[in-house]
Coordinates of C-alpha atoms in Angstrom, one line a residue:
Chain V
X1 CA -18.6 10.4 -29.4
X2 CA -18.1 12.6 -26.3
X3 CA -18.1 9.6 -24.1
X4 CA -15.4 8.0 -26.2
X5 CA -13.3 11.1 -25.9
X6 CA -13.8 11.1 -22.1
X7 CA -12.9 7.5 -22.0
X8 CA -9.7 8.3 -24.0
X9 CA -8.9 11.0 -21.4
X10 CA -9.3 8.4 -18.7
X11 CA -6.9 6.1 -20.5
X12 CA -4.4 9.0 -20.8
X13 CA -4.6 9.5 -17.0
X14 CA -4.3 5.8 -16.3
X15 CA -1.3 5.5 -18.6
X16 CA 0.3 8.4 -16.9
X17 CA -0.2 6.8 -13.4
X18 CA 0.5 3.0 -13.9
X19 CA 1.4 2.7 -10.2
X20 CA -2.0 3.8 -9.0
X21 CA -3.7 1.5 -11.6
X22 CA -1.7 -1.5 -10.3
X23 CA -2.3 -0.7 -6.7
X24 CA -6.1 -0.5 -7.2
X25 CA -6.3 -3.3 -9.7
X26 CA -4.6 -5.8 -7.3
X27 CA -7.4 -6.2 -4.8
X28 CA -9.9 -6.5 -7.7
X29 CA -7.7 -9.1 -9.3
X30 CA -7.2 -11.0 -6.0
X31 CA -11.0 -11.0 -5.3
X32 CA -11.9 -12.1 -8.8
X33 CA -9.2 -14.8 -8.9
X34 CA -10.1 -16.2 -5.5
X35 CA -13.9 -16.2 -6.2
X36 CA -13.5 -17.8 -9.6
X37 CA -10.9 -20.4 -8.6
X38 CA -12.8 -21.3 -5.4
X39 CA -16.2 -21.6 -7.1
X40 CA -14.8 -23.5 -10.1
X41 CA -13.1 -26.1 -7.8
X42 CA -16.2 -26.2 -5.6
X43 CA -18.5 -26.9 -8.5
X44 CA -16.1 -29.5 -9.7
X45 CA -16.0 -31.1 -6.3
X46 CA -19.8 -31.0 -5.9
X47 CA -20.2 -32.8 -9.2
X48 CA -17.7 -35.4 -8.1
X49 CA -19.3 -35.7 -4.6
X50 CA -22.7 -36.3 -6.1
X51 CA -21.2 -38.8 -8.5
X52 CA -19.5 -40.5 -5.6
X53 CA -22.8 -40.7 -3.7
X54 CA -24.5 -42.1 -6.8
X55 CA -21.8 -44.7 -7.4
X56 CA -21.8 -45.7 -3.7
X57 CA -25.4 -46.8 -4.2
X58 CA -28.7 -45.1 -3.3
X59 CA -29.7 -48.1 -1.2
X60 CA -26.5 -48.7 0.7
X61 CA -25.8 -47.9 4.4
X62 CA -22.2 -47.8 5.4
X63 CA -21.0 -48.6 8.9
X64 CA -17.5 -47.6 9.8
X65 CA -15.5 -48.3 13.0
X66 CA -14.9 -45.5 15.5
X67 CA -16.9 -42.4 16.3
X68 CA -17.7 -40.1 13.5
X69 CA -14.7 -38.4 11.9
X70 CA -14.9 -35.8 9.3
X71 CA -12.7 -36.9 6.5
X72 CA -14.2 -40.4 6.1
X73 CA -11.1 -42.4 7.2
X74 CA -11.3 -43.7 10.8
X75 CA -7.7 -44.3 11.6
X76 CA -6.9 -47.3 13.8
X77 CA -10.3 -47.9 15.3
X78 CA -10.9 -51.6 15.7
X79 CA -14.5 -51.7 16.8
X80 CA -16.2 -53.6 13.9
X81 CA -15.9 -57.4 13.8
X82 CA -17.2 -60.4 12.0
X83 CA -19.5 -60.9 15.1
X84 CA -21.2 -57.7 14.2
X85 CA -21.9 -59.0 10.7
X86 CA -23.3 -62.2 12.2
X87 CA -25.5 -60.2 14.7
X88 CA -26.8 -58.1 11.9
X89 CA -27.5 -61.1 9.6
X90 CA -29.3 -62.7 12.4
X91 CA -31.4 -59.9 13.8
X92 CA -31.8 -57.2 11.1
X93 CA -34.9 -57.2 9.0
X94 CA -35.6 -55.6 5.7
X95 CA -32.1 -55.8 4.1
X96 CA -31.0 -57.3 0.8
X97 CA -27.4 -58.0 1.6
X98 CA -24.8 -57.4 4.4
X99 CA -21.1 -57.4 3.6
X100 CA -18.1 -56.8 5.9
X101 CA -14.8 -55.8 4.3
X102 CA -11.2 -55.5 5.4
X103 CA -9.0 -52.9 3.9
X104 CA -5.3 -52.1 3.9
X105 CA -3.8 -49.0 2.2
X106 CA -0.5 -48.7 0.3
X107 CA 0.0 -52.4 -0.2
X108 CA 3.1 -53.1 -2.2
X109 CA 2.1 -55.0 -5.4
X110 CA 4.2 -56.0 -8.4
X111 CA 4.0 -57.8 -11.7
X112 CA 7.2 -58.7 -13.5
X113 CA 9.4 -55.6 -13.3
X114 CA 6.6 -53.2 -12.5
X115 CA 5.3 -52.3 -9.1
X116 CA 3.0 -49.9 -7.2
X117 CA 1.1 -49.4 -4.0
X118 CA -2.7 -49.9 -3.9
X119 CA -5.6 -50.2 -1.6
X120 CA -6.4 -53.9 -0.9
X121 CA -9.9 -54.9 0.0
X122 CA -10.9 -58.3 1.5
X123 CA -14.5 -58.9 0.4
X124 CA -17.2 -61.6 -0.1
X125 CA -19.0 -62.1 -3.5
X126 CA -22.1 -59.9 -2.6
X127 CA -19.7 -56.9 -2.5
X128 CA -19.8 -56.6 -6.3
X129 CA -23.6 -56.0 -6.2
X130 CA -23.8 -54.0 -3.0
X131 CA -21.1 -51.6 -4.0
X132 CA -21.8 -51.8 -7.7
X133 CA -18.1 -52.6 -8.2
X134 CA -18.1 -55.8 -10.2
X135 CA -15.9 -57.2 -12.9
X136 CA -15.5 -55.3 -16.1
X137 CA -13.6 -58.1 -17.6
X138 CA -13.0 -61.7 -16.4
X139 CA -15.0 -63.0 -13.3
X140 CA -15.7 -61.7 -9.8
X141 CA -14.9 -63.7 -6.7
X142 CA -17.2 -66.7 -6.0
X143 CA -18.0 -68.6 -2.8
X144 CA -15.3 -71.2 -3.6
X145 CA -12.7 -68.5 -3.6
X146 CA -13.8 -67.5 -0.1
X147 CA -14.2 -71.1 1.2
X148 CA -10.7 -72.0 0.1
X149 CA -8.9 -68.7 0.9
X150 CA -7.9 -68.7 -2.8
X151 CA -5.0 -66.5 -3.9
X152 CA -7.0 -64.8 -6.6
X153 CA -7.7 -61.1 -7.1
X154 CA -9.4 -58.5 -9.2
X155 CA -7.4 -55.4 -10.3
X156 CA -8.8 -51.9 -10.5
X157 CA -8.2 -49.9 -13.6
X158 CA -5.1 -48.1 -12.2
X159 CA -3.0 -51.2 -11.2
X160 CA -4.1 -52.8 -14.5
X161 CA -2.7 -49.9 -16.4
X162 CA 0.4 -49.4 -14.3
X163 CA 1.4 -53.1 -13.9
X164 CA 0.3 -54.5 -17.3
X165 CA 0.1 -51.5 -19.7
X166 CA -1.7 -52.7 -22.9
X167 CA -1.4 -56.4 -22.0
X168 CA -4.4 -58.4 -20.7
X169 CA -3.8 -59.1 -17.0
X170 CA -6.3 -61.9 -16.7
X171 CA -4.7 -65.2 -15.8
X172 CA -1.4 -63.4 -15.1
X173 CA 0.4 -63.4 -11.7
X174 CA 0.8 -60.5 -9.4
X175 CA 2.6 -60.4 -6.0
X176 CA 0.7 -58.7 -3.3
X177 CA 2.7 -58.0 -0.2
X178 CA 5.1 -60.8 -1.2
X179 CA 2.3 -63.4 -1.8
X180 CA 1.6 -64.5 -5.4
X181 CA -2.0 -64.1 -6.7
X182 CA -3.7 -64.9 -10.0
X183 CA -5.6 -62.2 -11.6
X184 CA -9.2 -63.3 -12.1
X185 CA -10.6 -60.1 -13.5
X186 CA -10.5 -56.4 -13.9
X187 CA -12.9 -54.1 -11.9
X188 CA -15.2 -51.5 -13.5
X189 CA -14.0 -47.9 -13.8
X190 CA -15.0 -45.7 -10.8
X191 CA -12.9 -42.5 -11.2
X192 CA -11.9 -40.5 -8.2
X193 CA -13.8 -38.9 -5.3
X194 CA -12.8 -36.1 -3.0
X195 CA -12.9 -38.4 0.1
X196 CA -11.2 -41.4 -1.4
X197 CA -9.0 -40.0 -4.1
X198 CA -8.5 -42.5 -7.0
X199 CA -11.1 -45.2 -6.5
X200 CA -9.6 -47.2 -9.3
X201 CA -6.3 -47.7 -7.4
X202 CA -7.6 -50.8 -5.6
X203 CA -7.3 -54.6 -5.6
X204 CA -10.0 -56.9 -4.4
X205 CA -9.3 -60.4 -2.8
X206 CA -11.4 -62.8 -0.8
X207 CA -11.9 -61.7 2.8
X208 CA -10.7 -65.0 4.1
X209 CA -7.5 -64.8 2.0
X210 CA -6.9 -61.3 3.4
X211 CA -7.1 -62.8 7.0
X212 CA -5.4 -66.2 6.4
X213 CA -2.6 -65.3 4.1
X214 CA -1.9 -61.6 4.4
X215 CA -3.0 -59.8 7.5
X216 CA -4.1 -61.6 10.6
X217 CA -6.6 -58.9 11.4
X218 CA -9.8 -59.7 13.3
X219 CA -11.6 -56.4 13.0
X220 CA -13.4 -55.2 9.9
X221 CA -12.9 -51.8 8.2
X222 CA -16.4 -51.4 6.9
X223 CA -19.8 -53.1 7.0
X224 CA -22.2 -52.2 4.2
X225 CA -25.9 -53.1 4.4
X226 CA -27.9 -53.0 1.2
X227 CA -31.6 -52.2 1.7
X228 CA -34.4 -53.7 -0.2
X229 CA -35.2 -50.3 -1.7
X230 CA -33.8 -46.7 -1.6
X231 CA -36.9 -45.1 0.1
X232 CA -35.9 -42.7 2.9
X233 CA -38.3 -44.4 5.4
X234 CA -36.7 -47.8 4.7
X235 CA -33.2 -46.5 5.1
X236 CA -34.1 -44.5 8.3
X237 CA -35.6 -47.6 9.9
X238 CA -32.6 -49.7 9.0
X239 CA -30.3 -47.1 10.4
X240 CA -32.2 -47.2 13.7
X241 CA -32.3 -51.0 13.8
X242 CA -28.6 -51.2 13.0
X243 CA -27.7 -48.8 15.7
X244 CA -29.9 -50.7 18.2
X245 CA -28.4 -54.1 17.3
X246 CA -24.8 -52.8 17.4
X247 CA -25.3 -51.0 20.7
X248 CA -26.8 -54.1 22.3
X249 CA -23.9 -56.2 20.9
X250 CA -21.5 -53.8 22.6
X251 CA -23.5 -53.5 25.8
X252 CA -23.4 -49.7 25.5
X253 CA -25.2 -47.9 28.3
X254 CA -27.7 -45.1 27.9
X255 CA -25.8 -41.9 27.1
X256 CA -22.7 -43.7 26.0
X257 CA -21.4 -42.7 22.6
X258 CA -21.4 -45.1 19.6
X259 CA -18.0 -46.5 18.7
X260 CA -19.2 -46.8 15.1
X261 CA -20.5 -44.5 12.5
X262 CA -23.5 -45.1 10.3
X263 CA -23.8 -43.2 7.0
X264 CA -26.8 -43.0 4.8
X265 CA -26.6 -42.4 1.0
X266 CA -28.1 -38.9 1.5
X267 CA -25.2 -37.9 3.8
X268 CA -22.4 -39.5 1.7
X269 CA -22.0 -36.5 -0.6
X270 CA -22.4 -34.1 2.2
X271 CA -19.9 -35.8 4.4
X272 CA -17.4 -36.6 1.7
X273 CA -16.8 -32.8 1.3
X274 CA -17.5 -31.7 4.9
X275 CA -14.0 -30.1 5.4
X276 CA -13.7 -28.8 2.0
X277 CA -17.0 -26.9 2.1
X278 CA -15.9 -25.0 5.2
X279 CA -12.5 -24.2 3.5
X280 CA -14.5 -23.0 0.5
X281 CA -16.7 -20.7 2.6
X282 CA -13.5 -19.3 4.2
X283 CA -12.0 -18.7 0.7
X284 CA -15.2 -17.1 -0.6
X285 CA -15.3 -14.9 2.5
X286 CA -11.7 -13.9 1.8
X287 CA -12.7 -13.1 -1.8
X288 CA -15.5 -11.0 -0.4
X289 CA -13.1 -9.2 1.9
X290 CA -10.7 -8.6 -1.0
X291 CA -13.7 -7.3 -3.0
X292 CA -14.7 -4.9 -0.2
X293 CA -11.1 -3.8 0.2
X294 CA -11.0 -3.1 -3.6
X295 CA -14.3 -1.0 -3.3
X296 CA -13.0 0.9 -0.3
X297 CA -9.6 1.6 -1.9
X298 CA -11.1 2.8 -5.2
X299 CA -13.4 5.2 -3.3
X300 CA -10.6 6.4 -1.0
X301 CA -7.8 6.7 -3.6
X302 CA -10.0 8.3 -6.3
X303 CA -11.6 10.5 -3.7
X304 CA -8.1 11.7 -2.8
X305 CA -7.3 12.1 -6.6
X306 CA -10.4 14.3 -7.0
X307 CA -9.2 16.6 -4.2
X308 CA -5.6 16.8 -5.6
X309 CA -6.8 17.3 -9.2
X310 CA -9.2 20.2 -8.5
X311 CA -7.2 22.4 -10.8
X312 CA -7.5 19.9 -13.6
X313 CA -11.2 19.5 -13.1
X314 CA -11.5 23.3 -13.1
X315 CA -9.5 23.8 -16.3
X316 CA -11.4 21.1 -18.1
X317 CA -14.7 22.7 -17.1
X318 CA -13.3 26.1 -18.3
X319 CA -12.4 24.5 -21.6
X320 CA -15.9 23.4 -22.1
X321 CA -16.4 20.2 -20.2
X322 CA -19.8 19.6 -18.8
X323 CA -20.4 17.9 -15.4
X324 CA -21.3 14.8 -17.4
X325 CA -18.0 14.9 -19.2
X326 CA -16.2 15.0 -15.9
X327 CA -18.4 12.2 -14.4
X328 CA -17.7 9.9 -17.4
X329 CA -13.9 10.7 -17.4
X330 CA -13.4 10.1 -13.6
X331 CA -15.7 7.1 -13.6
X332 CA -13.9 5.6 -16.6
X333 CA -10.6 5.9 -14.7
X334 CA -12.0 3.7 -12.0
X335 CA -13.6 1.5 -14.7
X336 CA -10.2 0.9 -16.4
X337 CA -8.7 -0.1 -13.1
X338 CA -11.6 -2.5 -12.3
X339 CA -11.6 -4.1 -15.7
X340 CA -7.9 -4.6 -15.8
X341 CA -8.0 -6.1 -12.3
X342 CA -11.0 -8.2 -13.3
X343 CA -9.2 -9.5 -16.5
X344 CA -6.0 -10.3 -14.6
X345 CA -8.1 -12.0 -11.9
X346 CA -10.0 -14.1 -14.4
X347 CA -6.7 -15.3 -15.9
X348 CA -5.2 -16.0 -12.5
X349 CA -8.4 -17.7 -11.3
X350 CA -8.6 -20.0 -14.3
X351 CA -4.9 -20.7 -14.0
X352 CA -5.1 -21.3 -10.3
X353 CA -8.2 -23.6 -10.6
X354 CA -6.6 -25.5 -13.4
X355 CA -3.3 -25.9 -11.6
X356 CA -5.0 -26.9 -8.3
X357 CA -7.2 -29.4 -10.2
X358 CA -4.3 -30.9 -12.1
X359 CA -2.1 -31.2 -9.0
X360 CA -4.8 -32.7 -6.8
X361 CA -6.5 -34.9 -9.4
X362 CA -9.7 -32.8 -9.2
X363 CA -11.9 -31.3 -11.8
X364 CA -13.3 -27.8 -12.0
X365 CA -16.7 -26.8 -13.2
X366 CA -18.0 -23.7 -14.9
X367 CA -21.5 -23.1 -13.7
X368 CA -23.3 -19.8 -13.8
X369 CA -22.1 -18.8 -10.4
X370 CA -18.4 -19.1 -11.5
X371 CA -19.1 -16.5 -14.1
X372 CA -21.5 -14.3 -12.1
X373 CA -19.5 -13.9 -8.9
X374 CA -16.3 -12.5 -10.4
X375 CA -18.4 -10.4 -12.7
X376 CA -20.3 -9.0 -9.7
X377 CA -17.0 -8.1 -8.0
X378 CA -15.9 -6.2 -11.1
X379 CA -19.3 -4.5 -11.4
X380 CA -19.2 -3.4 -7.7
X381 CA -15.7 -2.1 -8.0
X382 CA -16.7 -0.2 -11.2
X383 CA -19.8 1.2 -9.5
X384 CA -17.6 2.3 -6.5
X385 CA -15.8 4.6 -8.9
X386 CA -19.0 6.5 -9.4
X387 CA -18.8 7.9 -5.9
X388 CA -15.6 9.9 -6.4
X389 CA -16.6 10.6 -10.0
X390 CA -19.9 12.2 -8.8
X391 CA -18.0 14.4 -6.4
X392 CA -15.6 15.5 -9.2
X393 CA -18.6 16.3 -11.5
X394 CA -20.3 18.3 -8.7
X395 CA -17.3 20.5 -8.1
X396 CA -18.0 24.2 -8.8
X397 CA -15.5 25.2 -11.6
X398 CA -14.9 28.6 -10.1
X399 CA -14.2 27.0 -6.8
X400 CA -11.9 24.4 -8.3
X401 CA -9.9 27.0 -10.1
X402 CA -9.4 29.2 -7.0
X403 CA -5.7 28.9 -5.9
X404 CA -5.4 26.4 -3.0
X405 CA -4.0 27.9 0.1
Chain Q
X1 CA -20.3 45.1 -28.1
X2 CA -18.7 41.8 -27.0
X3 CA -19.6 42.1 -23.3
X4 CA -22.6 43.8 -21.8
X5 CA -23.2 43.4 -18.0
X6 CA -26.2 45.2 -16.6
X7 CA -26.7 45.6 -12.9
X8 CA -25.2 42.3 -11.9
X9 CA -25.7 41.1 -8.3
X10 CA -23.8 38.2 -6.9
X11 CA -23.6 37.0 -3.3
X12 CA -22.3 34.0 -1.5
X13 CA -23.3 32.4 1.8
X14 CA -20.7 32.4 4.4
X15 CA -20.1 29.5 6.8
X16 CA -22.9 30.7 9.0
X17 CA -25.2 30.7 6.0
X18 CA -25.4 34.4 5.9
X19 CA -25.4 36.0 2.4
X20 CA -22.3 38.0 1.6
X21 CA -22.6 40.4 -1.3
X22 CA -19.7 40.3 -3.7
X23 CA -20.9 42.2 -6.8
X24 CA -23.5 45.0 -6.4
X25 CA -25.4 46.3 -9.3
X26 CA -22.3 46.1 -11.4
X27 CA -22.6 47.2 -15.1
X28 CA -19.8 47.0 -17.6
X29 CA -19.4 47.1 -21.4
X30 CA -16.4 45.8 -23.2
X31 CA -16.0 46.2 -27.0
X32 CA -14.3 43.7 -29.3
X33 CA -10.6 44.1 -29.4
X34 CA -10.2 45.8 -26.0
X35 CA -7.5 45.1 -23.6
X36 CA -8.9 45.6 -20.1
X37 CA -7.1 45.4 -16.8
X38 CA -9.1 44.7 -13.6
X39 CA -7.6 45.6 -10.3
X40 CA -8.6 46.2 -6.8
X41 CA -8.0 44.9 -3.3
X42 CA -8.4 41.3 -2.3
X43 CA -12.1 40.4 -1.9
X44 CA -13.3 43.4 -4.1
X45 CA -15.0 40.9 -6.5
X46 CA -12.7 41.0 -9.5
X47 CA -12.2 37.2 -9.7
X48 CA -15.9 36.7 -9.3
X49 CA -16.5 39.1 -12.1
X50 CA -14.0 37.2 -14.2
X51 CA -15.8 33.9 -13.4
X52 CA -19.1 35.4 -14.4
X53 CA -17.7 36.8 -17.7
X54 CA -16.3 33.3 -18.4
X55 CA -19.6 31.6 -17.6
X56 CA -17.9 29.6 -14.9
X57 CA -20.2 31.1 -12.2
X58 CA -23.8 32.3 -12.2
X59 CA -25.2 35.5 -10.8
X60 CA -28.2 36.3 -8.7
X61 CA -29.6 39.4 -10.6
X62 CA -29.0 41.5 -13.7
X63 CA -28.2 40.5 -17.2
X64 CA -25.2 39.3 -19.1
X65 CA -25.1 39.6 -22.9
X66 CA -22.2 38.1 -24.8
X67 CA -22.0 39.2 -28.4
X68 CA -25.7 40.1 -28.1
X69 CA -26.8 36.8 -26.6
X70 CA -28.4 36.6 -23.1
X71 CA -26.0 33.9 -21.9
X72 CA -27.1 34.3 -18.3
X73 CA -30.2 32.4 -19.1
X74 CA -28.4 29.6 -21.0
X75 CA -28.2 26.0 -19.8
X76 CA -25.0 24.6 -18.5
X77 CA -24.4 22.7 -21.8
X78 CA -24.8 25.9 -23.8
X79 CA -22.5 27.8 -21.5
X80 CA -19.9 25.0 -21.7
X81 CA -20.1 25.2 -25.5
X82 CA -19.7 29.0 -25.4
X83 CA -16.6 28.6 -23.2
X84 CA -15.2 25.9 -25.5
X85 CA -15.5 27.9 -28.7
X86 CA -15.3 31.6 -27.8
X87 CA -13.6 32.1 -24.4
X88 CA -10.0 31.2 -23.5
X89 CA -8.7 31.1 -19.9
X90 CA -5.2 31.9 -18.6
X91 CA -4.4 31.4 -15.0
X92 CA -1.7 32.4 -12.6
X93 CA -1.1 28.6 -11.9
X94 CA -1.0 27.8 -15.7
X95 CA -3.1 24.6 -15.0
X96 CA -1.3 22.5 -17.6
X97 CA -1.8 18.7 -17.2
X98 CA 1.6 17.4 -16.2
X99 CA 1.1 14.0 -17.8
X100 CA 0.4 15.4 -21.3
X101 CA 3.0 16.8 -23.8
X102 CA 2.7 20.4 -24.9
X103 CA 0.9 19.5 -28.1
X104 CA -1.7 17.4 -26.2
X105 CA -2.2 20.1 -23.6
X106 CA -2.9 22.6 -26.3
X107 CA -5.3 20.2 -28.1
X108 CA -7.3 19.6 -24.9
X109 CA -10.2 21.9 -25.8
X110 CA -10.9 19.8 -28.9
X111 CA -12.0 17.0 -26.5
X112 CA -15.0 19.1 -25.5
X113 CA -15.8 20.5 -28.9
X114 CA -19.1 19.3 -30.3
X115 CA -18.8 21.0 -33.7
X116 CA -16.5 18.6 -35.5
X117 CA -13.4 20.7 -35.1
X118 CA -10.3 18.4 -34.9
X119 CA -6.8 19.3 -33.9
X120 CA -4.1 19.3 -36.6
X121 CA -0.3 19.2 -35.9
X122 CA 0.2 22.1 -38.3
X123 CA -2.3 24.3 -36.6
X124 CA -0.7 23.6 -33.2
X125 CA 2.8 24.1 -34.5
X126 CA 1.8 27.5 -36.0
X127 CA 0.2 28.5 -32.6
X128 CA 3.4 27.4 -30.9
X129 CA 5.4 29.6 -33.3
X130 CA 3.2 32.6 -32.6
X131 CA 3.9 32.2 -28.8
X132 CA 7.6 31.7 -29.4
X133 CA 7.7 28.0 -28.6
X134 CA 8.4 26.5 -32.0
X135 CA 9.6 22.9 -31.8
X136 CA 8.5 22.3 -28.2
X137 CA 5.4 20.4 -29.0
X138 CA 6.7 17.1 -27.5
X139 CA 8.1 18.6 -24.3
X140 CA 6.2 18.0 -21.0
X141 CA 5.2 20.9 -18.7
X142 CA 7.8 19.8 -16.2
X143 CA 10.5 20.5 -18.7
X144 CA 9.4 24.1 -19.3
X145 CA 10.1 27.4 -17.5
X146 CA 7.2 29.4 -15.9
X147 CA 7.1 31.8 -18.9
X148 CA 7.0 28.9 -21.4
X149 CA 4.2 27.2 -19.4
X150 CA 2.2 30.4 -19.5
X151 CA 2.7 30.6 -23.3
X152 CA 1.5 27.1 -23.7
X153 CA -1.6 28.1 -21.6
X154 CA -2.2 31.1 -23.9
X155 CA -1.8 28.8 -27.0
X156 CA -4.3 26.5 -25.4
X157 CA -6.7 29.4 -24.9
X158 CA -6.4 30.3 -28.5
X159 CA -6.6 26.9 -30.1
X160 CA -10.3 27.0 -31.0
X161 CA -10.1 30.7 -32.1
X162 CA -11.6 32.3 -28.9
X163 CA -12.7 35.9 -29.2
X164 CA -12.3 36.6 -25.5
X165 CA -9.2 35.8 -23.3
X166 CA -9.8 35.9 -19.6
X167 CA -6.6 36.1 -17.7
X168 CA -6.5 35.8 -13.9
X169 CA -3.1 37.1 -12.6
X170 CA -1.4 35.7 -15.7
X171 CA 2.0 37.2 -14.7
X172 CA 1.7 36.5 -11.0
X173 CA 4.2 33.6 -11.0
X174 CA 6.6 35.1 -13.5
X175 CA 9.5 37.4 -13.1
X176 CA 9.2 40.9 -14.6
X177 CA 11.1 40.3 -17.9
X178 CA 9.1 37.1 -18.6
X179 CA 5.9 39.0 -17.6
X180 CA 6.6 41.7 -20.1
X181 CA 7.0 39.1 -22.8
X182 CA 3.5 37.7 -21.9
X183 CA 2.1 41.2 -22.1
X184 CA 3.8 41.8 -25.5
X185 CA 2.0 38.6 -26.6
X186 CA -1.3 39.9 -25.3
X187 CA -0.8 43.2 -27.1
X188 CA -0.2 41.3 -30.3
X189 CA -3.4 39.3 -29.8
X190 CA -5.4 42.5 -29.2
X191 CA -3.9 43.9 -32.4
X192 CA -5.3 40.7 -34.1
X193 CA -8.8 41.6 -32.8
X194 CA -8.9 39.4 -29.6
X195 CA -10.5 40.9 -26.5
X196 CA -8.6 40.5 -23.3
X197 CA -9.8 41.0 -19.7
X198 CA -7.0 40.6 -17.2
X199 CA -7.1 40.6 -13.5
X200 CA -3.9 42.0 -11.9
X201 CA -2.6 43.5 -8.7
X202 CA 0.4 45.0 -10.3
X203 CA 0.0 48.7 -11.4
X204 CA 2.9 48.3 -13.9
X205 CA 1.1 45.3 -15.5
X206 CA -2.2 47.1 -15.4
X207 CA -0.6 50.1 -17.2
X208 CA 0.0 48.0 -20.3
X209 CA -3.7 47.6 -20.9
X210 CA -5.9 50.1 -22.9
X211 CA -8.4 50.3 -20.1
X212 CA -7.9 50.1 -16.4
X213 CA -10.8 49.4 -14.2
X214 CA -10.5 49.6 -10.5
X215 CA -13.0 47.8 -8.3
X216 CA -14.0 48.3 -4.7
X217 CA -16.6 46.7 -2.6
X218 CA -18.2 44.8 -5.5
X219 CA -18.6 47.9 -7.7
X220 CA -16.5 49.7 -10.3
X221 CA -14.6 52.4 -8.6
X222 CA -12.8 53.9 -11.6
X223 CA -12.7 53.1 -15.3
X224 CA -9.8 54.8 -17.2
X225 CA -9.0 54.5 -20.9
X226 CA -5.6 55.2 -22.3
X227 CA -5.8 58.1 -24.8
X228 CA -3.1 57.1 -27.2
X229 CA -4.7 53.9 -28.5
X230 CA -3.7 53.3 -32.0
X231 CA -4.2 49.7 -32.5
X232 CA -5.9 48.0 -35.4
X233 CA -9.3 46.8 -34.4

């Protein structure tokens, strides 16, 4: 009962000084919101990255042109060629399939009055198995399509929806970069990944058609090697052999850097979020700094309040308040601030995470850490209020009531 | 006897850690319904004596009996309860909480009452009427004059029916006309049976009390009672 009365006294004081409550609640809110939004998005991305790694295949090694770059795209590097595929096919041992692909982004595509821009992949039939990206409906490409540079394609879920709506696209005609193609099938759903974005926004055509009819491009954008199994030892040996074969092919000298990048399944998830992880650490650090600032401000401002309210503390003691009453009241004042800040922060954090996720096509996850971290900030800020509250409770009432000179 | 102090010793430590004696073997008895003025030079120990009477400060030696109870030996909780129910404080600086209206300021002691007493608007209005502040319950301290603020402080001291009012320079911040009004109020309270111990520097104020005690060097130097006391006790 007494604690409830002291809490109500704290509310009276808080209501009388809204400016101070806002000032102190702000850093708590900022820290809570930042921590919550960052962790929620991070968890969403982690889940997506793991999913991306899984869907890429646990037995698939990817070779990209150019030295290793962080975001996964390798710009205009032109170091992979069909000869590399031939060399690997001839000298590599222990693989199940090898597949080289060409790729072009933002390719204008239309069907009837509708149009859009999608990623175009020139592939061979094994691609469907190697990348686990086969036909959901209709048929995948076959050897005849490759032999004859056929103008056939498979549409991802996104172009299917955007160009054909509810209609069945199979057998229909689409125009890809001003060349007409027949739709042979629709690709399985893959969703989006942090590195690639919407993985359903793609169209697949025979690699020969890509070269003969659309882009006279010699170099490959990716070579994927499917191993016989997904054992780490198998993959590591293949990686070493691939590197050795490609270096020999390029006549690279000892100490000279690779002009290609090999990625194993275990590093796909890690690499696909390389940059974002650092950004998240930075944001979490910022949340920590805000939390520390909140704790520091609460101790400082309430410490000053205790000094300026000595008379109030003295008169409350004279009226029968015990040191415990004073402790609860002054602590509750800090608690009100921390809880208000925390609640505002949770709302802002959820809103921020939701907005960010919606605008970037990401998802957010709510694991235990997403709940624990903001809660920890509020708890620390609340506990910080105990420091000035203890000094208020320890004040000698006779001393507190003495006129200040 | 409401107050019985027997050979009270009290000392502080100065900044060098040396003990400085403030009260020396001080004995004092105050009966219910007395109006006592304490005076003396700065540092003579009168405020310390008032703090000990109000159980705001502890003493080193001697005995303090309040209404027969040895309150010097009581716990902090018991002493806080005694202050809450039986002792009212009035200070030179008023010590009203600026963010609370008059009514809430007066009701403040209820917050620390553990005997189920609850404030009622009627009770506070009647108290305000008795201190000439009728209809001012919703004003804030910043809207009141010094004399009005001191009357609110007196009403607050009386709200739980205190027997003893301890007043430390209650008229120190008031002009003389307003100060006389506060003293009139004190006389009225004494007539109703309240006991008042008031610290003052001003001989004219002191002269309004029934008993004038002068302190010096931590001891009672003189203790004079006014002869023509004809108040109802």
